[in-house]
Amino acid sequence: MSGDNQPLPIRQSTTMTDEAVPDIDPATTAGLLAERLQAWKHAVGYLEDYVGAVEKVHKAHSKEYEKVLKTISHPLKEGAHFDQGLGGVAGFFENMRVNTQAMINSNAETEKTLKGSVLPILERLHKEIKAKHKEVTHGAEKGAKEIEKARNTTQKHIELLGQHTAAFESTGGKMTPNDDPYVIQRGVLHRLNKQVIEENNHRNDLINIQDGFKAFEAHVIQTVQSAIDGLNQVAGGQAEKTRVLYTDMLGAAQKIPPDFEWNGFLNRDGHRLVDPNEAPRSVEQLVFPNQNHNATKALIEGSLERKSRNKLSWGTQSGYYVVTPSKYLHEFKDDDNLRHDPKPELSIYLPDSVIGAPSGEKFHLKGKDKSKSFSSKLAGTSELHFQAHSAAEAQKWYDAIRVAAGATGAAYESQPSSANNSVSEAKKPSLNTAAATAAGKEQEAGITGGDTVTSPTEISPSVTRQGTLKAGSSADEKKTATGA
């Protein structure tokens, strides 16, 4: 058959430069633009969150500054020490209270202004972007659906054309009018035209959207700039106001003269302060009860040399000795009452002691140390050997010790009053009688030695810190010798 020698039909490729049904997604451009709007919406959302956070910060600052104000809300403790007028410390703290209250109000006003003026700008812009996004996505979806529908129709006719062109070769051209490839081919062109129209319309819509994006984004930028300008005016203005308030505090502090408070204090309480022009106190000028009581006046006092009680020691050592109305012979290191507390190194109770008659500048005394010191516990009763500066001075010490040992009261005064000499003479014990008794009972009176020497008729030496006695009358200083 002739038909067996004919070649098999083949599909003819289109002669169009572009594919009739492109593979690209028509929603790609629209999707990109929609995604860009989404990015703008999120950016504006960030700004909303930022301004909202700043608003909350100022609200919190207002409450925190209330705590700050509370720290200085109470009056100053011991406030009477400060001048209550302006220009001083009290005025400075009042300035701090006023300025801190202004900071509280400023932060509260800033919070309200941000919430009522700046945030609404960004909220409206957010809604505009959201509406634009909806417009783009809905318009693009509608155009894409129309294009997809037209392309599907065109694709069906192209496939139909392929079927009938293949059948045309196999049937030898015997077809119905509707199956004629020519007619079908014209139908494909018709549908391609409708498809291209839909594609071009969609393209024009996208171009219009793209062109509108430039203006819309400019609007977005300008709106953001307006919001940030408002933020700067409100929050930045508040920050500047805070700086001014702190500067005012600094000025109030710097205006206080360095001597303002001290001068005011002197005016108010200067009479209670120490007068630098007054002479300093001295012990010699002080008076206290019983200061001049007879029991406090030494019968005789001064420096003497004493041989050490230690048998291994050589020579003598100087000390300050005092015979008191309490009938004690005290030994001190010196006559200084100021550097250290004067405590007796040695205390001999004279009525229980035995005194030997002086031999030139020397005399001795045997008794027990009652000072309760460590050395007194070791020594027990011991014999003390003294050496005065002169024989006359040794005699005075001997007389004073003898009177203290044999009398019941303070019979020997170191500084008698001349106006009461007659009275003193009447009250003094008779030393002659005591001496006579001492001659008969030597050990009982506590006197040892050769001749018994009575004290002067009037013993009134003036005792000095150097242990010397002022000379009395020559008659008072003579010895009265008794029979051996």
Short mmCIF file of C-alpha atoms in Angstrom, two decimals:
data_model
loop_
_atom_site.label_atom_id
_atom_site.label_comp_id
_atom_site.label_asym_id
_atom_site.label_seq_id
_atom_site.Cartn_x
_atom_site.Cartn_y
_atom_site.Cartn_z
CA MET A 1 0.00 0.00 0.00
CA SER A 2 1.02 3.47 -0.75
CA GLY A 3 0.38 4.48 2.79
CA ASP A 4 3.08 2.19 4.05
CA ASN A 5 5.76 4.17 2.22
CA GLN A 6 4.80 7.53 3.77
CA PRO A 7 6.94 8.88 6.68
CA LEU A 8 5.53 8.98 10.14
CA PRO A 9 4.03 12.33 11.23
CA ILE A 10 6.19 14.50 13.50
CA ARG A 11 5.30 17.34 15.90
CA GLN A 12 6.16 20.72 14.44
CA SER A 13 7.88 23.16 16.80
CA THR A 14 6.52 26.68 17.18
CA THR A 15 8.13 29.39 15.18
CA MET A 16 7.56 31.97 17.94
CA THR A 17 10.66 33.31 19.63
CA ASP A 18 9.10 32.92 23.11
CA GLU A 19 7.30 29.99 24.53
CA ALA A 20 3.56 30.30 24.33
CA VAL A 21 3.21 29.29 28.00
CA PRO A 22 6.27 30.53 29.99
CA ASP A 23 7.53 28.51 32.98
CA ILE A 24 8.01 31.53 35.27
CA ASP A 25 5.59 32.12 38.17
CA PRO A 26 3.49 35.19 37.37
CA ALA A 27 3.11 35.85 41.08
CA THR A 28 6.88 36.19 41.62
CA THR A 29 7.05 39.95 41.11
CA ALA A 30 3.92 40.52 43.15
CA GLY A 31 5.25 38.21 45.84
CA LEU A 32 8.51 40.14 45.96
CA LEU A 33 6.68 43.43 46.33
CA ALA A 34 4.39 41.97 48.98
CA GLU A 35 7.40 40.69 50.87
CA ARG A 36 8.93 44.18 50.71
CA LEU A 37 5.79 45.67 52.21
CA GLN A 38 5.98 43.04 54.92
CA ALA A 39 9.53 44.18 55.68
CA TRP A 40 8.39 47.81 55.95
CA LYS A 41 5.56 46.77 58.22
CA HIS A 42 7.95 44.98 60.56
CA ALA A 43 10.36 47.94 60.56
CA VAL A 44 7.58 50.28 61.58
CA GLY A 45 6.53 47.72 64.18
CA TYR A 46 10.04 47.86 65.65
CA LEU A 47 9.75 51.63 65.91
CA GLU A 48 6.40 51.27 67.63
CA ASP A 49 7.93 48.89 70.16
CA TYR A 50 10.87 51.25 70.68
CA VAL A 51 8.73 54.30 71.31
CA GLY A 52 6.45 52.22 73.52
CA ALA A 53 9.46 51.07 75.54
CA VAL A 54 10.70 54.67 75.85
CA GLU A 55 7.24 55.64 77.04
CA LYS A 56 7.36 52.92 79.71
CA VAL A 57 10.86 54.00 80.71
CA HIS A 58 9.70 57.55 81.37
CA LYS A 59 6.72 56.22 83.28
CA ALA A 60 9.10 54.12 85.39
CA HIS A 61 11.49 57.08 85.74
CA SER A 62 8.65 59.16 87.11
CA LYS A 63 8.05 56.55 89.81
CA GLU A 64 11.77 56.10 90.49
CA TYR A 65 12.27 59.84 90.89
CA GLU A 66 9.48 59.73 93.46
CA LYS A 67 11.73 57.37 95.44
CA VAL A 68 14.61 59.79 94.90
CA LEU A 69 12.52 62.66 96.24
CA LYS A 70 11.55 60.59 99.25
CA THR A 71 15.21 60.42 100.34
CA ILE A 72 15.30 64.20 100.91
CA SER A 73 11.64 64.85 101.69
CA HIS A 74 12.16 64.95 105.46
CA PRO A 75 13.69 67.99 107.18
CA LEU A 76 17.40 67.81 107.86
CA LYS A 77 18.33 66.08 111.09
CA GLU A 78 19.92 68.50 113.54
CA GLY A 79 18.68 71.11 111.08
CA ALA A 80 19.04 73.86 113.67
CA HIS A 81 22.74 73.85 112.86
CA PHE A 82 22.03 75.20 109.36
CA ASP A 83 20.82 78.62 108.29
CA GLN A 84 17.18 78.25 107.30
CA GLY A 85 17.26 81.12 104.82
CA LEU A 86 18.14 81.02 101.14
CA GLY A 87 21.76 80.73 100.16
CA GLY A 88 22.69 78.04 102.67
CA VAL A 89 22.56 74.27 102.96
CA ALA A 90 18.87 74.24 103.92
CA GLY A 91 18.06 76.36 100.87
CA PHE A 92 20.14 74.05 98.69
CA PHE A 93 18.15 71.00 99.82
CA GLU A 94 14.91 72.86 99.12
CA ASN A 95 16.22 73.57 95.62
CA MET A 96 16.93 69.85 95.21
CA ARG A 97 13.38 68.97 96.27
CA VAL A 98 11.84 71.42 93.79
CA ASN A 99 14.02 70.25 90.90
CA THR A 100 13.46 66.57 91.68
CA GLN A 101 9.70 67.15 91.71
CA ALA A 102 10.10 68.85 88.33
CA MET A 103 11.86 65.70 87.04
CA ILE A 104 8.93 63.59 88.24
CA ASN A 105 6.46 65.82 86.42
CA SER A 106 8.66 66.02 83.31
CA ASN A 107 8.91 62.25 82.97
CA ALA A 108 5.17 61.82 83.52
CA GLU A 109 4.41 64.45 80.85
CA THR A 110 6.87 62.81 78.45
CA GLU A 111 5.19 59.45 78.91
CA LYS A 112 1.77 60.95 78.14
CA THR A 113 3.03 62.89 75.12
CA LEU A 114 4.75 59.86 73.59
CA LYS A 115 1.62 57.81 74.08
CA GLY A 116 -0.71 60.48 72.71
CA SER A 117 1.35 62.07 69.91
CA VAL A 118 4.27 59.98 68.66
CA LEU A 119 2.92 56.43 68.88
CA PRO A 120 -0.28 57.25 66.90
CA ILE A 121 1.87 58.40 63.94
CA LEU A 122 3.55 55.01 63.73
CA GLU A 123 0.31 53.14 64.36
CA ARG A 124 -1.37 54.90 61.42
CA LEU A 125 1.62 54.19 59.19
CA HIS A 126 1.49 50.56 60.21
CA LYS A 127 -2.15 50.39 59.09
CA GLU A 128 -1.31 52.06 55.77
CA ILE A 129 1.42 49.54 55.03
CA LYS A 130 -0.89 46.71 55.98
CA ALA A 131 -3.59 48.03 53.63
CA LYS A 132 -1.04 48.45 50.81
CA HIS A 133 0.15 44.90 51.35
CA LYS A 134 -3.41 43.63 51.12
CA GLU A 135 -4.02 45.64 47.95
CA VAL A 136 -0.91 44.29 46.24
CA THR A 137 -1.45 40.68 47.23
CA HIS A 138 -5.14 40.64 46.28
CA GLY A 139 -4.61 42.43 42.94
CA ALA A 140 -1.68 40.22 42.03
CA GLU A 141 -3.55 37.07 42.95
CA LYS A 142 -6.53 38.07 40.80
CA GLY A 143 -4.35 38.89 37.76
CA ALA A 144 -2.33 35.73 38.23
CA LYS A 145 -5.48 33.62 38.29
CA GLU A 146 -6.75 35.17 35.03
CA ILE A 147 -3.40 34.54 33.37
CA GLU A 148 -3.33 30.97 34.65
CA LYS A 149 -6.81 30.37 33.26
CA ALA A 150 -5.89 31.81 29.84
CA ARG A 151 -2.72 29.76 29.70
CA ASN A 152 -4.54 26.57 30.52
CA THR A 153 -7.02 27.25 27.70
CA THR A 154 -4.23 28.00 25.24
CA GLN A 155 -2.36 24.88 26.33
CA LYS A 156 -5.37 22.70 25.64
CA HIS A 157 -5.76 24.08 22.09
CA ILE A 158 -2.07 23.63 21.41
CA GLU A 159 -2.33 20.01 22.47
CA LEU A 160 -5.48 19.63 20.35
CA LEU A 161 -3.62 21.07 17.38
CA GLY A 162 -0.89 18.51 17.88
CA GLN A 163 -3.36 15.66 17.96
CA HIS A 164 -5.10 16.69 14.76
CA THR A 165 -1.92 17.47 12.86
CA ALA A 166 -0.77 13.95 13.67
CA ALA A 167 -4.12 12.53 12.55
CA PHE A 168 -3.94 14.57 9.37
CA GLU A 169 -0.91 12.55 8.23
CA SER A 170 -2.41 9.24 9.14
CA THR A 171 -5.87 9.83 7.64
CA GLY A 172 -4.64 11.40 4.46
CA GLY A 173 -6.35 14.67 5.17
CA LYS A 174 -9.85 13.28 5.74
CA MET A 175 -11.17 15.37 8.70
CA THR A 176 -14.23 17.17 9.85
CA PRO A 177 -14.29 20.96 9.59
CA ASN A 178 -13.87 21.41 13.32
CA ASP A 179 -10.89 19.08 13.37
CA ASP A 180 -9.16 20.85 10.56
CA PRO A 181 -5.70 21.79 11.85
CA TYR A 182 -6.00 25.11 10.13
CA VAL A 183 -9.12 26.01 12.10
CA ILE A 184 -7.59 24.72 15.31
CA GLN A 185 -4.41 26.68 14.66
CA ARG A 186 -6.41 29.89 14.28
CA GLY A 187 -8.19 29.06 17.53
CA VAL A 188 -4.82 28.73 19.24
CA LEU A 189 -3.83 32.16 17.98
CA HIS A 190 -7.09 33.59 19.25
CA ARG A 191 -6.56 32.14 22.68
CA LEU A 192 -2.92 33.18 22.71
CA ASN A 193 -4.03 36.70 22.04
CA LYS A 194 -6.40 36.63 24.99
CA GLN A 195 -3.59 35.16 27.13
CA VAL A 196 -1.14 37.83 26.10
CA ILE A 197 -3.70 40.52 26.79
CA GLU A 198 -4.17 39.14 30.31
CA GLU A 199 -0.40 38.90 30.79
CA ASN A 200 0.18 42.43 29.58
CA ASN A 201 -2.62 43.75 31.75
CA HIS A 202 -1.07 42.01 34.72
CA ARG A 203 2.31 43.38 33.74
CA ASN A 204 0.95 46.89 33.52
CA ASP A 205 -0.64 46.47 36.92
CA LEU A 206 2.69 45.39 38.37
CA ILE A 207 4.42 48.32 36.72
CA ASN A 208 1.88 50.67 38.24
CA ILE A 209 2.40 49.02 41.61
CA GLN A 210 6.17 49.28 41.23
CA ASP A 211 5.92 52.93 40.27
CA GLY A 212 3.65 53.54 43.24
CA PHE A 213 6.13 51.85 45.57
CA LYS A 214 8.62 54.65 45.12
CA ALA A 215 6.14 57.27 46.24
CA PHE A 216 4.74 55.01 48.97
CA GLU A 217 8.15 54.26 50.43
CA ALA A 218 8.97 57.97 50.36
CA HIS A 219 5.77 58.50 52.32
CA VAL A 220 6.82 55.79 54.78
CA ILE A 221 10.26 57.36 55.24
CA GLN A 222 8.81 60.83 55.76
CA THR A 223 6.31 59.52 58.28
CA VAL A 224 9.06 57.71 60.18
CA GLN A 225 11.13 60.89 60.16
CA SER A 226 8.18 62.81 61.52
CA ALA A 227 7.73 60.27 64.31
CA ILE A 228 11.42 60.36 65.23
CA ASP A 229 11.34 64.14 65.18
CA GLY A 230 8.46 64.03 67.62
CA LEU A 231 10.38 61.53 69.76
CA ASN A 232 13.38 63.84 69.78
CA GLN A 233 11.33 66.86 70.73
CA VAL A 234 9.55 65.02 73.52
CA ALA A 235 12.16 62.63 74.93
CA GLY A 236 15.16 64.71 73.94
CA GLY A 237 13.51 67.83 75.30
CA GLN A 238 12.85 66.02 78.52
CA ALA A 239 16.50 64.96 78.69
CA GLU A 240 17.57 68.56 78.12
CA LYS A 241 15.18 69.69 80.82
CA THR A 242 16.67 67.11 83.19
CA ARG A 243 20.14 68.43 82.39
CA VAL A 244 18.96 71.99 83.10
CA LEU A 245 17.46 70.88 86.42
CA TYR A 246 20.70 69.20 87.47
CA THR A 247 22.60 72.30 86.37
CA ASP A 248 20.34 74.38 88.57
CA MET A 249 21.14 72.10 91.52
CA LEU A 250 24.83 72.55 90.81
CA GLY A 251 24.41 76.31 90.69
CA ALA A 252 22.57 76.32 94.02
CA ALA A 253 25.40 74.33 95.61
CA GLN A 254 28.13 76.51 94.11
CA LYS A 255 26.46 79.71 95.31
CA ILE A 256 26.91 78.74 98.97
CA PRO A 257 29.88 80.75 100.31
CA PRO A 258 32.40 78.48 102.04
CA ASP A 259 32.02 80.34 105.35
CA PHE A 260 28.29 81.04 105.11
CA GLU A 261 27.12 78.26 107.42
CA TRP A 262 29.99 78.72 109.88
CA ASN A 263 29.38 82.44 110.22
CA GLY A 264 25.69 81.81 110.77
CA PHE A 265 26.53 79.15 113.35
CA LEU A 266 28.78 81.61 115.17
CA ASN A 267 26.00 84.20 115.22
CA ARG A 268 23.51 81.71 116.66
CA ASP A 269 25.61 79.61 119.02
CA GLY A 270 28.92 81.41 119.29
CA HIS A 271 28.37 81.99 123.00
CA ARG A 272 28.48 78.22 123.53
CA LEU A 273 31.83 77.77 121.83
CA VAL A 274 35.28 77.97 123.39
CA ASP A 275 36.66 81.50 123.47
CA PRO A 276 40.14 81.30 121.92
CA ASN A 277 41.12 84.50 123.73
CA GLU A 278 40.62 82.95 127.14
CA ALA A 279 43.73 81.71 128.91
CA PRO A 280 44.03 77.93 129.11
CA ARG A 281 43.24 76.22 132.40
CA SER A 282 46.02 75.26 134.76
CA VAL A 283 46.08 72.99 137.77
CA GLU A 284 47.41 75.78 139.98
CA GLN A 285 44.26 77.84 139.38
CA LEU A 286 41.80 75.08 140.21
CA VAL A 287 40.01 74.77 143.53
CA PHE A 288 38.34 71.64 144.85
CA PRO A 289 36.77 70.58 148.16
CA ASN A 290 39.16 69.88 151.07
CA GLN A 291 42.02 71.12 148.98
CA ASN A 292 43.53 72.97 151.99
CA HIS A 293 42.42 70.62 154.74
CA ASN A 294 45.00 70.22 157.52
CA ALA A 295 45.26 66.51 156.77
CA THR A 296 46.53 67.32 153.28
CA LYS A 297 49.39 69.57 154.41
CA ALA A 298 52.79 67.98 154.83
CA LEU A 299 54.50 68.44 158.18
CA ILE A 300 57.79 68.47 156.33
CA GLU A 301 58.78 67.46 152.81
CA GLY A 302 61.86 67.58 150.66
CA SER A 303 64.62 65.57 149.09
CA LEU A 304 66.84 63.23 151.11
CA GLU A 305 69.52 60.74 150.29
CA ARG A 306 68.87 57.19 151.49
CA LYS A 307 71.14 54.21 151.58
CA SER A 308 69.71 51.25 149.72
CA ARG A 309 68.28 48.39 151.73
CA ASN A 310 70.09 46.00 149.41
CA LYS A 311 73.33 45.04 151.17
CA LEU A 312 75.03 44.47 147.83
CA SER A 313 74.39 48.06 146.72
CA TRP A 314 76.80 50.92 147.37
CA GLY A 315 76.17 54.58 147.88
CA THR A 316 72.85 56.39 148.32
CA GLN A 317 69.91 57.26 146.13
CA SER A 318 67.89 60.44 146.14
CA GLY A 319 64.16 60.48 146.83
CA TYR A 320 61.39 62.84 147.74
CA TYR A 321 60.14 62.32 151.31
CA VAL A 322 57.09 63.63 153.11
CA VAL A 323 55.92 63.44 156.74
CA THR A 324 52.12 63.70 156.77
CA PRO A 325 49.65 64.52 159.55
CA SER A 326 48.57 60.89 159.28
CA LYS A 327 51.95 60.07 160.87
CA TYR A 328 53.46 58.45 157.79
CA LEU A 329 56.82 58.96 156.23
CA HIS A 330 56.30 58.48 152.49
CA GLU A 331 58.98 58.09 149.88
CA PHE A 332 58.29 59.19 146.27
CA LYS A 333 60.50 59.12 143.21
CA ASP A 334 60.06 62.87 142.77
CA ASP A 335 57.66 65.72 143.52
CA ASP A 336 55.96 65.62 140.08
CA ASN A 337 52.19 65.12 140.32
CA LEU A 338 51.52 65.51 136.59
CA ARG A 339 53.51 63.03 134.54
CA HIS A 340 52.34 59.96 136.48
CA ASP A 341 50.12 59.06 139.41
CA PRO A 342 52.23 59.64 142.54
CA LYS A 343 52.29 56.44 144.55
CA PRO A 344 54.59 55.98 147.55
CA GLU A 345 57.57 53.74 146.99
CA LEU A 346 57.89 53.43 150.77
CA SER A 347 55.46 54.17 153.63
CA ILE A 348 56.60 54.00 157.27
CA TYR A 349 54.04 54.43 160.05
CA LEU A 350 56.02 56.58 162.49
CA PRO A 351 54.31 55.67 165.83
CA ASP A 352 55.42 52.06 165.21
CA SER A 353 58.94 53.09 164.29
CA VAL A 354 62.17 53.91 166.11
CA ILE A 355 64.20 56.97 165.13
CA GLY A 356 67.80 57.55 166.01
CA ALA A 357 69.22 60.95 166.95
CA PRO A 358 70.91 62.74 164.04
CA SER A 359 74.64 62.64 163.67
CA GLY A 360 75.61 65.60 161.59
CA GLU A 361 73.74 65.32 158.29
CA LYS A 362 72.69 61.73 158.91
CA PHE A 363 69.92 60.07 160.87
CA HIS A 364 68.30 56.67 160.76
CA LEU A 365 64.83 55.20 161.17
CA LYS A 366 63.78 51.64 161.88
CA GLY A 367 60.28 50.60 160.87
CA LYS A 368 58.10 48.42 158.66
CA ASP A 369 57.17 49.43 155.13
CA LYS A 370 53.36 49.48 154.86
CA SER A 371 53.13 50.56 151.21
CA LYS A 372 52.08 47.01 150.16
CA SER A 373 54.52 47.08 147.29
CA PHE A 374 56.44 43.99 146.17
CA SER A 375 59.62 45.19 147.85
CA SER A 376 57.79 45.87 151.13
CA LYS A 377 56.66 42.23 151.28
CA LEU A 378 60.24 41.07 150.89
CA ALA A 379 61.91 43.59 153.19
CA GLY A 380 59.72 43.41 156.29
CA THR A 381 61.10 45.60 159.10
CA SER A 382 64.29 47.33 158.07
CA GLU A 383 66.54 50.15 159.21
CA LEU A 384 66.70 53.13 156.87
CA HIS A 385 69.69 55.46 156.81
CA PHE A 386 69.05 59.00 155.61
CA GLN A 387 71.36 61.87 154.75
CA ALA A 388 70.09 65.46 154.58
CA HIS A 389 71.67 68.36 152.74
CA SER A 390 72.89 69.87 156.02
CA ALA A 391 73.04 69.13 159.74
CA ALA A 392 70.38 71.76 160.45
CA GLU A 393 68.07 70.18 157.89
CA ALA A 394 68.69 66.74 159.39
CA GLN A 395 67.71 68.15 162.79
CA LYS A 396 64.47 69.54 161.34
CA TRP A 397 63.57 66.15 159.87
CA TYR A 398 64.41 64.49 163.16
CA ASP A 399 62.24 66.91 165.14
CA ALA A 400 59.31 66.57 162.73
CA ILE A 401 59.47 62.77 162.71
CA ARG A 402 59.74 62.67 166.52
CA VAL A 403 56.71 64.94 166.93
CA ALA A 404 54.68 62.86 164.44
CA ALA A 405 55.70 59.66 166.19
CA GLY A 406 54.77 60.84 169.68
CA ALA A 407 51.76 63.14 169.05
CA THR A 408 48.14 62.18 168.48
CA GLY A 409 47.44 64.81 165.82
CA ALA A 410 49.14 67.10 163.39
CA ALA A 411 51.54 68.76 165.80
CA TYR A 412 54.09 69.94 163.23
CA GLU A 413 52.93 72.37 160.54
CA SER A 414 55.11 73.32 157.64
CA GLN A 415 53.35 76.64 156.87
CA PRO A 416 51.67 78.14 160.00
CA SER A 417 49.92 81.48 159.93
CA SER A 418 51.78 84.22 161.83
CA ALA A 419 48.50 85.76 162.97
CA ASN A 420 47.61 82.61 164.92
CA ASN A 421 51.00 81.99 166.51
CA SER A 422 49.66 82.34 170.04
CA VAL A 423 46.84 79.89 169.35
CA SER A 424 49.23 77.46 167.74
CA GLU A 425 51.53 77.69 170.75
CA ALA A 426 48.66 76.79 173.04
CA LYS A 427 47.61 73.78 170.92
CA LYS A 428 51.11 72.36 170.37
CA PRO A 429 52.16 69.44 172.56
CA SER A 430 54.99 70.10 174.95
CA LEU A 431 58.03 68.70 173.30
CA ASN A 432 60.06 69.13 176.47
CA THR A 433 57.69 66.82 178.38
CA ALA A 434 57.78 64.32 175.56
CA ALA A 435 61.54 64.54 175.49
CA ALA A 436 61.76 63.98 179.27
CA THR A 437 59.56 60.94 178.99
CA ALA A 438 61.64 59.75 176.10
CA ALA A 439 64.80 60.03 178.21
CA GLY A 440 63.32 57.78 180.90
CA LYS A 441 61.71 55.27 178.50
CA GLU A 442 63.83 55.35 175.42
CA GLN A 443 62.49 52.29 173.64
CA GLU A 444 58.84 52.97 174.39
CA ALA A 445 58.96 56.46 172.83
CA GLY A 446 60.72 55.10 169.77
CA ILE A 447 63.88 57.20 170.26
CA THR A 448 67.38 55.79 170.27
CA GLY A 449 70.74 57.45 170.39
CA GLY A 450 72.74 59.66 172.73
CA ASP A 451 71.44 63.05 173.78
CA THR A 452 67.74 63.78 173.53
CA VAL A 453 67.07 66.99 171.62
CA THR A 454 63.76 68.76 171.99
CA SER A 455 62.05 70.51 169.12
CA PRO A 456 62.11 74.29 168.94
CA THR A 457 59.55 76.27 170.85
CA GLU A 458 57.85 77.17 167.55
CA ILE A 459 58.51 74.84 164.65
CA SER A 460 57.21 76.56 161.57
CA PRO A 461 59.50 75.93 158.61
CA SER A 462 58.15 76.74 155.15
CA VAL A 463 58.40 73.60 153.00
CA THR A 464 59.33 73.92 149.33
CA ARG A 465 59.23 71.47 146.42
CA GLN A 466 62.99 71.21 146.58
CA GLY A 467 62.77 69.80 150.10
CA THR A 468 64.33 72.85 151.85
CA LEU A 469 62.91 74.65 154.82
CA LYS A 470 62.97 78.36 155.32
CA ALA A 471 64.92 79.35 158.38
CA GLY A 472 62.85 80.32 161.38
CA SER A 473 63.96 82.47 164.20
CA SER A 474 67.35 81.61 165.67
CA ALA A 475 65.76 80.97 169.03
CA ASP A 476 63.36 78.40 167.54
CA GLU A 477 66.19 76.48 165.90
CA LYS A 478 68.36 76.01 169.02
CA LYS A 479 68.63 72.62 170.59
CA THR A 480 67.55 72.14 174.17
CA ALA A 481 69.77 69.49 175.67
CA THR A 482 68.47 67.18 178.37
CA GLY A 483 70.54 65.37 180.98
CA ALA A 484 72.33 62.29 179.73
#
